Amino acid sequence: KHGPIALIDEKLPVVAIATGRRVFEKVRSNLQEVKARDGIVVAVTDHDPAELEGIADRIVRVPSLSEHLQPIVNVVPLQLLAYQIGVRRGADVDQPRNLAKSVTVE
């Protein structure tokens, strides 16, 4: 395999959005492939955790909403994850570098 799948190992977490019904089985199949390569799987899902048992190392549950509203709910844990990663890396999360001058932080 090549591309992003070649990067997967026990040190690289893969964060996946596994919500809704339309693509859930495809996402689940992709996560099984990640797990087969010893990847760490973090799943954001509105499904029963049992559906990802043995695949996801961590599950972040979100409520199930209509297809049009679901992305709004899905993004919240991802934003919090990005914030926490920035804090742990020592980044100034309140004053990011290269912030456009049109944005003001008070």
Tab-separated table of C-alpha atoms in Angstrom:
chain	number	residue	atom	x	y	z
A	1	LYS	CA	0.000	0.000	0.000
A	2	HIS	CA	1.051	3.595	-0.480
A	3	GLY	CA	-0.072	7.112	0.363
A	4	PRO	CA	-1.688	7.889	3.713
A	5	ILE	CA	-2.242	4.205	4.535
A	6	ALA	CA	1.543	3.682	4.495
A	7	LEU	CA	1.907	6.138	7.398
A	8	ILE	CA	-0.249	4.104	9.775
A	9	ASP	CA	1.499	2.509	12.738
A	10	GLU	CA	1.159	2.213	16.512
A	11	LYS	CA	2.343	5.826	17.000
A	12	LEU	CA	-0.104	7.611	14.699
A	13	PRO	CA	-3.700	8.015	15.852
A	14	VAL	CA	-6.356	8.073	13.163
A	15	VAL	CA	-9.409	10.169	14.016
A	16	ALA	CA	-12.485	9.191	12.020
A	17	ILE	CA	-16.006	10.523	11.787
A	18	ALA	CA	-18.320	7.510	11.707
A	19	THR	CA	-21.805	8.982	11.852
A	20	GLY	CA	-24.981	8.462	9.882
A	21	ARG	CA	-25.963	5.360	7.946
A	22	ARG	CA	-25.001	6.152	4.356
A	23	VAL	CA	-21.231	5.693	4.686
A	24	PHE	CA	-20.896	4.054	8.100
A	25	GLU	CA	-20.044	0.587	6.760
A	26	LYS	CA	-17.389	2.030	4.422
A	27	VAL	CA	-15.824	4.026	7.282
A	28	ARG	CA	-15.971	0.946	9.522
A	29	SER	CA	-14.197	-1.082	6.826
A	30	ASN	CA	-11.496	1.597	6.485
A	31	LEU	CA	-11.006	1.603	10.252
A	32	GLN	CA	-10.595	-2.179	10.228
A	33	GLU	CA	-7.782	-1.686	7.729
A	34	VAL	CA	-6.185	0.909	10.040
A	35	LYS	CA	-6.471	-1.510	12.974
A	36	ALA	CA	-4.919	-4.314	10.907
A	37	ARG	CA	-1.848	-2.074	10.547
A	38	ASP	CA	-1.678	-1.535	14.335
A	39	GLY	CA	-3.034	2.002	14.059
A	40	ILE	CA	-4.708	3.782	16.944
A	41	VAL	CA	-8.355	4.468	16.113
A	42	VAL	CA	-10.366	7.309	17.633
A	43	ALA	CA	-13.945	7.311	16.340
A	44	VAL	CA	-16.448	10.140	16.570
A	45	THR	CA	-19.785	8.376	16.230
A	46	ASP	CA	-23.490	8.481	16.884
A	47	HIS	CA	-23.705	4.679	16.657
A	48	ASP	CA	-23.767	2.085	19.414
A	49	PRO	CA	-20.145	1.581	20.551
A	50	ALA	CA	-20.642	-2.172	20.086
A	51	GLU	CA	-20.633	-1.577	16.315
A	52	LEU	CA	-16.993	-0.451	16.585
A	53	GLU	CA	-15.929	-2.953	19.239
A	54	GLY	CA	-12.477	-4.334	18.556
A	55	ILE	CA	-11.837	-1.566	16.037
A	56	ALA	CA	-11.917	1.764	17.895
A	57	ASP	CA	-9.487	2.318	20.757
A	58	ARG	CA	-11.435	5.391	21.843
A	59	ILE	CA	-14.983	6.418	21.048
A	60	VAL	CA	-16.363	9.939	21.269
A	61	ARG	CA	-20.154	9.774	21.277
A	62	VAL	CA	-22.158	12.534	19.631
A	63	PRO	CA	-25.938	12.787	19.344
A	64	SER	CA	-27.589	11.579	16.164
A	65	LEU	CA	-29.155	14.399	14.155
A	66	SER	CA	-30.421	14.975	10.640
A	67	GLU	CA	-27.887	14.627	7.848
A	68	HIS	CA	-27.726	18.415	7.484
A	69	LEU	CA	-27.089	19.154	11.170
A	70	GLN	CA	-24.797	16.227	11.992
A	71	PRO	CA	-21.577	17.938	10.768
A	72	ILE	CA	-22.114	20.799	13.227
A	73	VAL	CA	-22.149	18.357	16.142
A	74	ASN	CA	-19.289	16.261	14.735
A	75	VAL	CA	-16.881	19.180	14.524
A	76	VAL	CA	-17.063	20.133	18.225
A	77	PRO	CA	-14.973	17.216	19.587
A	78	LEU	CA	-12.505	17.713	16.730
A	79	GLN	CA	-12.072	21.391	17.616
A	80	LEU	CA	-11.550	20.477	21.275
A	81	LEU	CA	-9.002	17.845	20.262
A	82	ALA	CA	-7.105	20.370	18.125
A	83	TYR	CA	-7.163	22.864	21.000
A	84	GLN	CA	-5.793	20.314	23.490
A	85	ILE	CA	-3.078	19.186	21.088
A	86	GLY	CA	-2.034	22.821	20.633
A	87	VAL	CA	-1.925	23.388	24.390
A	88	ARG	CA	0.133	20.232	24.980
A	89	ARG	CA	2.562	21.213	22.221
A	90	GLY	CA	3.062	24.576	23.892
A	91	ALA	CA	1.418	26.627	21.147
A	92	ASP	CA	-0.188	29.937	22.037
A	93	VAL	CA	-3.737	28.864	21.228
A	94	ASP	CA	-5.117	32.336	21.971
A	95	GLN	CA	-2.707	34.149	19.634
A	96	PRO	CA	-1.904	31.803	16.732
A	97	ARG	CA	0.965	32.800	14.463
A	98	ASN	CA	0.147	34.084	10.997
A	99	LEU	CA	-3.337	35.117	12.088
A	100	ALA	CA	-4.862	37.477	9.531
A	101	LYS	CA	-4.835	41.119	10.644
A	102	SER	CA	-8.570	41.358	10.040
A	103	VAL	CA	-9.127	39.123	13.078
A	104	THR	CA	-8.673	40.696	16.508
A	105	VAL	CA	-8.170	38.793	19.738
A	106	GLU	CA	-8.892	40.751	22.884
